GROMACS .gro file of C-alpha atoms in nm:
model
  419
    1UNK     CA    1  13.111   8.697   9.796
    2UNK     CA    2  12.987   8.996   9.606
    3UNK     CA    3  13.113   9.043   9.263
    4UNK     CA    4  13.128   9.390   9.081
    5UNK     CA    5  12.928   9.367   8.775
    6UNK     CA    6  12.903   9.658   8.503
    7UNK     CA    7  12.649   9.548   8.264
    8UNK     CA    8  12.317   9.366   8.302
    9UNK     CA    9  12.430   9.053   8.125
   10UNK     CA   10  12.710   9.039   8.349
   11UNK     CA   11  12.483   9.047   8.642
   12UNK     CA   12  12.269   8.749   8.494
   13UNK     CA   13  12.581   8.559   8.440
   14UNK     CA   14  12.652   8.609   8.807
   15UNK     CA   15  12.313   8.490   8.879
   16UNK     CA   16  12.340   8.176   8.667
   17UNK     CA   17  12.662   8.101   8.825
   18UNK     CA   18  12.469   8.150   9.167
   19UNK     CA   19  12.216   7.917   9.082
   20UNK     CA   20  12.425   7.623   9.084
   21UNK     CA   21  12.473   7.637   9.458
   22UNK     CA   22  12.131   7.748   9.516
   23UNK     CA   23  11.953   7.466   9.344
   24UNK     CA   24  12.173   7.222   9.591
   25UNK     CA   25  12.085   7.414   9.900
   26UNK     CA   26  11.835   7.157  10.123
   27UNK     CA   27  11.546   7.246  10.296
   28UNK     CA   28  11.655   7.363  10.644
   29UNK     CA   29  11.920   7.593  10.465
   30UNK     CA   30  11.642   7.767  10.213
   31UNK     CA   31  11.428   7.806  10.517
   32UNK     CA   32  11.658   7.931  10.721
   33UNK     CA   33  11.754   8.213  10.441
   34UNK     CA   34  11.416   8.316  10.412
   35UNK     CA   35  11.402   8.404  10.735
   36UNK     CA   36  11.700   8.594  10.757
   37UNK     CA   37  11.525   8.763  10.472
   38UNK     CA   38  11.206   8.847  10.652
   39UNK     CA   39  11.426   8.982  10.952
   40UNK     CA   40  11.625   9.205  10.721
   41UNK     CA   41  11.345   9.360  10.580
   42UNK     CA   42  11.190   9.465  10.891
   43UNK     CA   43  11.514   9.593  11.018
   44UNK     CA   44  11.524   9.781  10.715
   45UNK     CA   45  11.171   9.911  10.727
   46UNK     CA   46  11.287  10.283  10.786
   47UNK     CA   47  11.509  10.286  10.464
   48UNK     CA   48  11.249  10.103  10.264
   49UNK     CA   49  10.982  10.321  10.376
   50UNK     CA   50  11.176  10.637  10.292
   51UNK     CA   51  11.294  10.541   9.950
   52UNK     CA   52  10.926  10.449   9.874
   53UNK     CA   53  10.837  10.813   9.939
   54UNK     CA   54  11.090  10.929   9.702
   55UNK     CA   55  10.961  10.681   9.477
   56UNK     CA   56  10.575  10.806   9.518
   57UNK     CA   57  10.671  11.168   9.531
   58UNK     CA   58  10.867  11.114   9.194
   59UNK     CA   59  10.535  10.928   9.040
   60UNK     CA   60  10.317  11.222   9.154
   61UNK     CA   61  10.518  11.438   8.975
   62UNK     CA   62  10.515  11.236   8.688
   63UNK     CA   63  10.145  11.155   8.662
   64UNK     CA   64  10.185  10.800   8.755
   65UNK     CA   65   9.840  10.666   8.790
   66UNK     CA   66   9.637  10.665   9.104
   67UNK     CA   67   9.611  10.279   9.067
   68UNK     CA   68  10.019  10.251   9.011
   69UNK     CA   69  10.053  10.453   9.305
   70UNK     CA   70   9.842  10.234   9.500
   71UNK     CA   71  10.035   9.923   9.399
   72UNK     CA   72  10.367  10.133   9.457
   73UNK     CA   73  10.286  10.261   9.806
   74UNK     CA   74  10.487  10.098  10.112
   75UNK     CA   75  10.393  10.198  10.454
   76UNK     CA   76  10.504  10.032  10.790
   77UNK     CA   77  10.226   9.799  10.800
   78UNK     CA   78  10.284   9.688  10.430
   79UNK     CA   79  10.648   9.629  10.498
   80UNK     CA   80  10.561   9.408  10.769
   81UNK     CA   81  10.310   9.235  10.545
   82UNK     CA   82  10.602   9.154  10.286
   83UNK     CA   83  10.814   9.017  10.581
   84UNK     CA   84  10.483   8.812  10.697
   85UNK     CA   85  10.469   8.684  10.330
   86UNK     CA   86  10.832   8.574  10.311
   87UNK     CA   87  10.788   8.346  10.657
   88UNK     CA   88  10.494   8.201  10.513
   89UNK     CA   89  10.675   8.096  10.210
   90UNK     CA   90  10.962   7.962  10.431
   91UNK     CA   91  10.690   7.763  10.643
   92UNK     CA   92  10.578   7.611  10.293
   93UNK     CA   93  10.687   7.246  10.212
   94UNK     CA   94  10.992   7.210  10.005
   95UNK     CA   95  10.891   7.153   9.632
   96UNK     CA   96  11.218   7.039   9.499
   97UNK     CA   97  11.255   6.685   9.508
   98UNK     CA   98  10.889   6.596   9.515
   99UNK     CA   99  10.851   6.268   9.324
  100UNK     CA  100  10.608   6.315   9.043
  101UNK     CA  101  10.649   5.971   8.910
  102UNK     CA  102  10.769   5.611   8.919
  103UNK     CA  103  10.795   5.308   8.734
  104UNK     CA  104  11.008   5.013   8.649
  105UNK     CA  105  11.053   4.915   8.298
  106UNK     CA  106  11.023   4.549   8.205
  107UNK     CA  107  11.421   4.496   8.179
  108UNK     CA  108  11.439   4.630   8.526
  109UNK     CA  109  11.530   4.987   8.501
  110UNK     CA  110  11.387   5.198   8.757
  111UNK     CA  111  11.266   5.547   8.671
  112UNK     CA  112  11.191   5.831   8.913
  113UNK     CA  113  11.051   6.170   8.803
  114UNK     CA  114  11.140   6.430   9.022
  115UNK     CA  115  11.069   6.822   9.032
  116UNK     CA  116  11.393   7.035   9.014
  117UNK     CA  117  11.486   7.415   8.998
  118UNK     CA  118  11.415   7.603   8.666
  119UNK     CA  119  11.781   7.762   8.744
  120UNK     CA  120  11.728   8.132   8.671
  121UNK     CA  121  11.385   8.278   8.693
  122UNK     CA  122  11.364   8.631   8.559
  123UNK     CA  123  11.057   8.870   8.585
  124UNK     CA  124  10.982   9.209   8.476
  125UNK     CA  125  10.699   9.402   8.607
  126UNK     CA  126  10.583   9.775   8.702
  127UNK     CA  127  10.539   9.991   9.033
  128UNK     CA  128  10.484   9.676   9.252
  129UNK     CA  129  10.754   9.651   9.518
  130UNK     CA  130  10.559   9.351   9.646
  131UNK     CA  131  10.702   9.138   9.376
  132UNK     CA  132  11.016   9.229   9.447
  133UNK     CA  133  11.014   9.014   9.742
  134UNK     CA  134  10.754   8.767   9.674
  135UNK     CA  135  10.928   8.655   9.352
  136UNK     CA  136  11.250   8.662   9.516
  137UNK     CA  137  11.135   8.463   9.819
  138UNK     CA  138  10.961   8.192   9.578
  139UNK     CA  139  11.275   8.168   9.365
  140UNK     CA  140  11.479   8.095   9.638
  141UNK     CA  141  11.249   7.873   9.823
  142UNK     CA  142  11.237   7.643   9.510
  143UNK     CA  143  11.613   7.672   9.455
  144UNK     CA  144  11.622   7.931   9.200
  145UNK     CA  145  11.819   8.255   9.127
  146UNK     CA  146  11.633   8.527   9.027
  147UNK     CA  147  11.685   8.871   8.823
  148UNK     CA  148  11.450   9.164   8.869
  149UNK     CA  149  11.347   9.443   8.633
  150UNK     CA  150  11.099   9.634   8.858
  151UNK     CA  151  11.082   9.951   8.650
  152UNK     CA  152  11.185  10.293   8.716
  153UNK     CA  153  10.874  10.383   8.907
  154UNK     CA  154  10.993  10.193   9.209
  155UNK     CA  155  11.375  10.186   9.136
  156UNK     CA  156  11.442  10.345   9.485
  157UNK     CA  157  11.230  10.082   9.654
  158UNK     CA  158  11.342   9.799   9.476
  159UNK     CA  159  11.725   9.876   9.527
  160UNK     CA  160  11.616   9.921   9.912
  161UNK     CA  161  11.454   9.557   9.918
  162UNK     CA  162  11.711   9.387   9.715
  163UNK     CA  163  12.008   9.519   9.929
  164UNK     CA  164  11.812   9.373  10.245
  165UNK     CA  165  11.780   9.055  10.088
  166UNK     CA  166  12.099   9.035   9.925
  167UNK     CA  167  12.270   9.127  10.276
  168UNK     CA  168  12.035   8.875  10.430
  169UNK     CA  169  12.204   8.585  10.222
  170UNK     CA  170  12.554   8.682  10.274
  171UNK     CA  171  12.547   8.683  10.662
  172UNK     CA  172  12.400   8.326  10.591
  173UNK     CA  173  12.701   8.219  10.375
  174UNK     CA  174  12.499   8.207  10.088
  175UNK     CA  175  12.605   8.356   9.751
  176UNK     CA  176  12.417   8.711   9.714
  177UNK     CA  177  12.438   8.722   9.346
  178UNK     CA  178  12.141   8.476   9.317
  179UNK     CA  179  11.934   8.802   9.376
  180UNK     CA  180  11.985   9.046   9.090
  181UNK     CA  181  11.825   9.351   8.978
  182UNK     CA  182  11.883   9.542   8.610
  183UNK     CA  183  11.663   9.826   8.710
  184UNK     CA  184  11.949  10.070   8.693
  185UNK     CA  185  12.021   9.974   8.334
  186UNK     CA  186  11.672  10.075   8.241
  187UNK     CA  187  11.480   9.972   7.930
  188UNK     CA  188  11.816   9.861   7.804
  189UNK     CA  189  11.837   9.618   8.103
  190UNK     CA  190  11.473   9.504   8.018
  191UNK     CA  191  11.575   9.424   7.651
  192UNK     CA  192  11.850   9.226   7.764
  193UNK     CA  193  11.679   9.040   8.004
  194UNK     CA  194  11.398   8.927   7.743
  195UNK     CA  195  11.715   8.825   7.537
  196UNK     CA  196  11.920   8.618   7.792
  197UNK     CA  197  11.829   8.299   7.605
  198UNK     CA  198  12.046   8.038   7.788
  199UNK     CA  199  12.090   8.261   8.087
  200UNK     CA  200  11.759   8.297   8.213
  201UNK     CA  201  11.575   7.980   8.221
  202UNK     CA  202  11.206   8.103   8.232
  203UNK     CA  203  11.060   8.507   8.227
  204UNK     CA  204  10.744   8.589   8.424
  205UNK     CA  205  10.579   8.945   8.320
  206UNK     CA  206  10.333   9.132   8.567
  207UNK     CA  207  10.196   9.444   8.502
  208UNK     CA  208   9.964   9.632   8.204
  209UNK     CA  209   9.840   9.458   7.910
  210UNK     CA  210  10.112   9.638   7.708
  211UNK     CA  211  10.387   9.541   7.901
  212UNK     CA  212  10.307   9.168   7.906
  213UNK     CA  213  10.255   9.177   7.528
  214UNK     CA  214  10.567   9.325   7.499
  215UNK     CA  215  10.724   9.072   7.675
  216UNK     CA  216  10.543   8.797   7.503
  217UNK     CA  217  10.613   8.913   7.162
  218UNK     CA  218  10.992   9.023   7.219
  219UNK     CA  219  11.151   8.754   7.466
  220UNK     CA  220  11.381   8.476   7.342
  221UNK     CA  221  11.349   8.369   7.656
  222UNK     CA  222  11.040   8.134   7.746
  223UNK     CA  223  10.777   8.316   7.879
  224UNK     CA  224  10.487   8.238   8.134
  225UNK     CA  225  10.233   8.487   8.046
  226UNK     CA  226  10.035   8.677   8.297
  227UNK     CA  227   9.750   8.850   8.180
  228UNK     CA  228   9.536   9.121   8.211
  229UNK     CA  229   9.209   9.097   8.403
  230UNK     CA  230   8.895   9.189   8.230
  231UNK     CA  231   8.725   8.994   8.516
  232UNK     CA  232   8.352   8.925   8.499
  233UNK     CA  233   8.078   8.835   8.735
  234UNK     CA  234   7.755   8.698   8.598
  235UNK     CA  235   7.409   8.784   8.828
  236UNK     CA  236   7.151   8.496   8.729
  237UNK     CA  237   6.838   8.451   8.699
  238UNK     CA  238   6.795   8.311   9.057
  239UNK     CA  239   7.075   8.532   9.223
  240UNK     CA  240   6.990   8.662   9.536
  241UNK     CA  241   7.030   9.025   9.626
  242UNK     CA  242   7.236   8.975   9.936
  243UNK     CA  243   7.467   8.760   9.758
  244UNK     CA  244   7.495   8.962   9.430
  245UNK     CA  245   7.545   9.305   9.602
  246UNK     CA  246   7.808   9.186   9.876
  247UNK     CA  247   8.003   8.977   9.583
  248UNK     CA  248   8.013   9.262   9.324
  249UNK     CA  249   8.098   9.546   9.608
  250UNK     CA  250   8.372   9.338   9.756
  251UNK     CA  251   8.535   9.231   9.428
  252UNK     CA  252   8.533   9.569   9.275
  253UNK     CA  253   8.607   9.821   9.585
  254UNK     CA  254   8.837   9.576   9.847
  255UNK     CA  255   9.108   9.673   9.618
  256UNK     CA  256   9.016   9.801   9.262
  257UNK     CA  257   9.389   9.828   9.166
  258UNK     CA  258   9.458   9.451   9.100
  259UNK     CA  259   9.407   9.220   8.875
  260UNK     CA  260   9.134   8.978   9.032
  261UNK     CA  261   8.900   9.298   9.078
  262UNK     CA  262   8.596   9.263   8.900
  263UNK     CA  263   8.547   9.505   8.560
  264UNK     CA  264   8.222   9.392   8.425
  265UNK     CA  265   7.921   9.285   8.604
  266UNK     CA  266   7.630   9.095   8.326
  267UNK     CA  267   7.290   9.071   8.461
  268UNK     CA  268   7.040   8.821   8.344
  269UNK     CA  269   6.737   9.038   8.202
  270UNK     CA  270   6.473   8.838   8.402
  271UNK     CA  271   6.648   8.963   8.735
  272UNK     CA  272   6.722   9.303   8.594
  273UNK     CA  273   6.449   9.488   8.791
  274UNK     CA  274   6.511   9.329   9.098
  275UNK     CA  275   6.908   9.375   9.108
  276UNK     CA  276   7.046   9.646   8.889
  277UNK     CA  277   6.884   9.939   9.108
  278UNK     CA  278   7.018   9.777   9.461
  279UNK     CA  279   7.366   9.686   9.305
  280UNK     CA  280   7.413   9.985   9.113
  281UNK     CA  281   7.326  10.177   9.429
  282UNK     CA  282   7.588   9.978   9.691
  283UNK     CA  283   7.854  10.075   9.410
  284UNK     CA  284   7.826  10.408   9.397
  285UNK     CA  285   7.792  10.441   9.775
  286UNK     CA  286   8.121  10.272   9.756
  287UNK     CA  287   8.265  10.529   9.528
  288UNK     CA  288   8.236  10.346   9.221
  289UNK     CA  289   8.124  10.499   8.879
  290UNK     CA  290   7.891  10.285   8.694
  291UNK     CA  291   7.902  10.247   8.304
  292UNK     CA  292   7.591  10.087   8.197
  293UNK     CA  293   7.410  10.002   7.870
  294UNK     CA  294   7.055  10.156   7.800
  295UNK     CA  295   6.908   9.856   8.005
  296UNK     CA  296   7.101   9.968   8.297
  297UNK     CA  297   7.085  10.337   8.274
  298UNK     CA  298   6.718  10.305   8.278
  299UNK     CA  299   6.679  10.110   8.593
  300UNK     CA  300   6.964  10.319   8.785
  301UNK     CA  301   6.996  10.691   8.819
  302UNK     CA  302   7.363  10.850   8.795
  303UNK     CA  303   7.480  10.584   8.521
  304UNK     CA  304   7.729  10.668   8.248
  305UNK     CA  305   7.661  10.547   7.899
  306UNK     CA  306   7.879  10.247   7.824
  307UNK     CA  307   8.040  10.206   7.521
  308UNK     CA  308   8.210   9.957   7.337
  309UNK     CA  309   8.559   9.997   7.468
  310UNK     CA  310   8.414   9.957   7.826
  311UNK     CA  311   8.347   9.606   7.769
  312UNK     CA  312   8.736   9.555   7.700
  313UNK     CA  313   8.871   9.768   7.971
  314UNK     CA  314   9.093   9.654   8.251
  315UNK     CA  315   8.982   9.982   8.491
  316UNK     CA  316   9.221   9.912   8.802
  317UNK     CA  317   8.994  10.200   8.941
  318UNK     CA  318   8.678  10.252   9.103
  319UNK     CA  319   8.508  10.215   8.755
  320UNK     CA  320   8.276   9.925   8.631
  321UNK     CA  321   8.090   9.852   8.318
  322UNK     CA  322   7.765   9.695   8.381
  323UNK     CA  323   7.501   9.532   8.091
  324UNK     CA  324   7.163   9.330   8.082
  325UNK     CA  325   7.182   9.011   7.906
  326UNK     CA  326   6.932   8.795   7.777
  327UNK     CA  327   7.008   8.478   7.944
  328UNK     CA  328   7.313   8.238   8.034
  329UNK     CA  329   7.412   8.209   7.655
  330UNK     CA  330   7.420   8.563   7.599
  331UNK     CA  331   7.616   8.578   7.921
  332UNK     CA  332   7.875   8.317   7.786
  333UNK     CA  333   7.901   8.459   7.470
  334UNK     CA  334   7.994   8.830   7.617
  335UNK     CA  335   8.247   8.635   7.830
  336UNK     CA  336   8.423   8.435   7.531
  337UNK     CA  337   8.445   8.783   7.333
  338UNK     CA  338   8.594   9.025   7.598
  339UNK     CA  339   8.770   8.805   7.873
  340UNK     CA  340   9.140   8.807   7.902
  341UNK     CA  341   9.085   8.441   8.062
  342UNK     CA  342   9.173   8.556   8.403
  343UNK     CA  343   8.900   8.519   8.655
  344UNK     CA  344   8.491   8.495   8.620
  345UNK     CA  345   8.239   8.460   8.859
  346UNK     CA  346   7.868   8.381   8.866
  347UNK     CA  347   7.585   8.436   9.132
  348UNK     CA  348   7.334   8.175   9.100
  349UNK     CA  349   7.106   7.934   9.324
  350UNK     CA  350   7.034   7.708   8.988
  351UNK     CA  351   7.264   7.393   9.006
  352UNK     CA  352   7.225   7.317   8.655
  353UNK     CA  353   7.345   7.700   8.532
  354UNK     CA  354   7.646   7.686   8.813
  355UNK     CA  355   7.761   7.358   8.650
  356UNK     CA  356   7.746   7.490   8.308
  357UNK     CA  357   7.930   7.810   8.374
  358UNK     CA  358   8.190   7.604   8.568
  359UNK     CA  359   8.232   7.366   8.281
  360UNK     CA  360   8.206   7.613   7.991
  361UNK     CA  361   8.406   7.907   8.095
  362UNK     CA  362   8.750   7.910   7.960
  363UNK     CA  363   8.920   8.097   8.236
  364UNK     CA  364   9.239   8.039   8.475
  365UNK     CA  365   9.002   8.048   8.791
  366UNK     CA  366   8.600   8.027   8.748
  367UNK     CA  367   8.402   8.037   9.036
  368UNK     CA  368   8.049   8.038   9.179
  369UNK     CA  369   7.895   8.239   9.434
  370UNK     CA  370   8.219   8.398   9.592
  371UNK     CA  371   8.425   8.720   9.535
  372UNK     CA  372   8.678   8.721   9.226
  373UNK     CA  373   8.923   8.903   9.472
  374UNK     CA  374   9.006   8.526   9.604
  375UNK     CA  375   9.216   8.461   9.289
  376UNK     CA  376   9.514   8.465   9.459
  377UNK     CA  377   9.831   8.289   9.571
  378UNK     CA  378   9.816   8.357   9.932
  379UNK     CA  379   9.431   8.306   9.965
  380UNK     CA  380   9.513   7.978   9.785
  381UNK     CA  381   9.754   7.860  10.026
  382UNK     CA  382  10.072   7.894   9.836
  383UNK     CA  383  10.213   8.171  10.077
  384UNK     CA  384  10.258   8.398   9.786
  385UNK     CA  385  10.229   8.432   9.424
  386UNK     CA  386  10.468   8.483   9.112
  387UNK     CA  387  10.166   8.616   8.919
  388UNK     CA  388   9.845   8.488   8.768
  389UNK     CA  389   9.914   8.290   8.468
  390UNK     CA  390   9.638   8.288   8.174
  391UNK     CA  391   9.797   8.075   7.962
  392UNK     CA  392   9.777   7.680   7.922
  393UNK     CA  393  10.115   7.553   7.903
  394UNK     CA  394  10.308   7.481   8.225
  395UNK     CA  395  10.113   7.656   8.455
  396UNK     CA  396   9.751   7.814   8.476
  397UNK     CA  397   9.621   8.053   8.779
  398UNK     CA  398   9.810   8.148   9.058
  399UNK     CA  399  10.159   8.040   9.056
  400UNK     CA  400  10.310   7.914   9.387
  401UNK     CA  401  10.630   7.718   9.461
  402UNK     CA  402  10.547   7.410   9.240
  403UNK     CA  403  10.523   7.630   8.943
  404UNK     CA  404  10.877   7.742   8.958
  405UNK     CA  405  10.988   7.418   8.915
  406UNK     CA  406  11.079   7.170   8.635
  407UNK     CA  407  11.146   6.799   8.656
  408UNK     CA  408  11.396   6.541   8.531
  409UNK     CA  409  11.377   6.176   8.500
  410UNK     CA  410  11.602   5.949   8.708
  411UNK     CA  411  11.706   5.624   8.575
  412UNK     CA  412  11.873   5.370   8.759
  413UNK     CA  413  12.004   5.017   8.656
  414UNK     CA  414  12.234   4.731   8.707
  415UNK     CA  415  12.421   4.695   8.360
  416UNK     CA  416  12.081   4.702   8.136
  417UNK     CA  417  12.178   4.756   7.759
  418UNK     CA  418  11.933   4.812   7.505
  419UNK     CA  419  11.865   4.550   7.222
   0.00000   0.00000   0.00000
């Protein structure tokens, strides 16, 4: 069933052809295909880990950042987690065929709006082999074919993962051309993917702000923008020290290289004497370098003076910017100016301030009294995610199965004609 393709465009056309059969698969067939993929990934774990080790070695030699090395790394437990995530997706309800609206016109024509696959989903991303599996599994579960461009940093890892997944489809009698990668074509492959309007139905970029901006501005394929995460936590005047310390430390240190890790903490001036010292101390104990304004530096030792650039920086590392703000209005103004509209949280015991924060902050996910690390498709119960959409059209926030479907109207009549 595998066809030889010599160009990125030919591979995308193969995915387009395969999407027609994938879109007609029933719930049981899609579920079985994903379970086979999970088994194949586990069986190929030695080859996947070896390929990943080669990618990591090449990355270290080329100066790949620590944050990207962490995202790139796959060991045996992480491979097992990839397979587990696929099984979780297989267990989710089929999003295709859901009835979204029903009505009957005055002339007796019945209308039903149903969820249908996009067709071909493309994704461009960096050093994230988990995305290779997550997006392929989500695409297949929602009846779509997928075209992947995972970047040179993870090229061998992605090739091993794609090979395992395609083999699993072929073993199930499903067209393996439904999973394609254009990694071997380099930047030209990425460019072809961005310009594949009419072949690829939607494109989802994941990675640095620069990568996302490039895809959004250059692509002729419709793009669902997944933005960078300059994520904020506000410590309000009434924030308890225990909650403030635990939430901020978790949001920064639990996994600092991901987009839902906090990057800036804003502390109400009336709580600064009480909170700044202990929170900074706890962060420093966790290995975090705090970049603070003058007020923060006066209240805690070992703080690096913050610059204007710090407020707009997605560190993706054990660095954090901290500023004392006059009040909630000042905090909200700072967020409006510097936020990338990903995730923001407030720690407060003031119900009015909590309600105001939740209502006024314009981000994909807005939280109160919890860690920003919960902005995640898996945590939200989606099984996995395509990305965190920071735009307002079609999808916003963690994107799961439902966000990889479109819709169509079905009209059923009995000979009616329009007067």
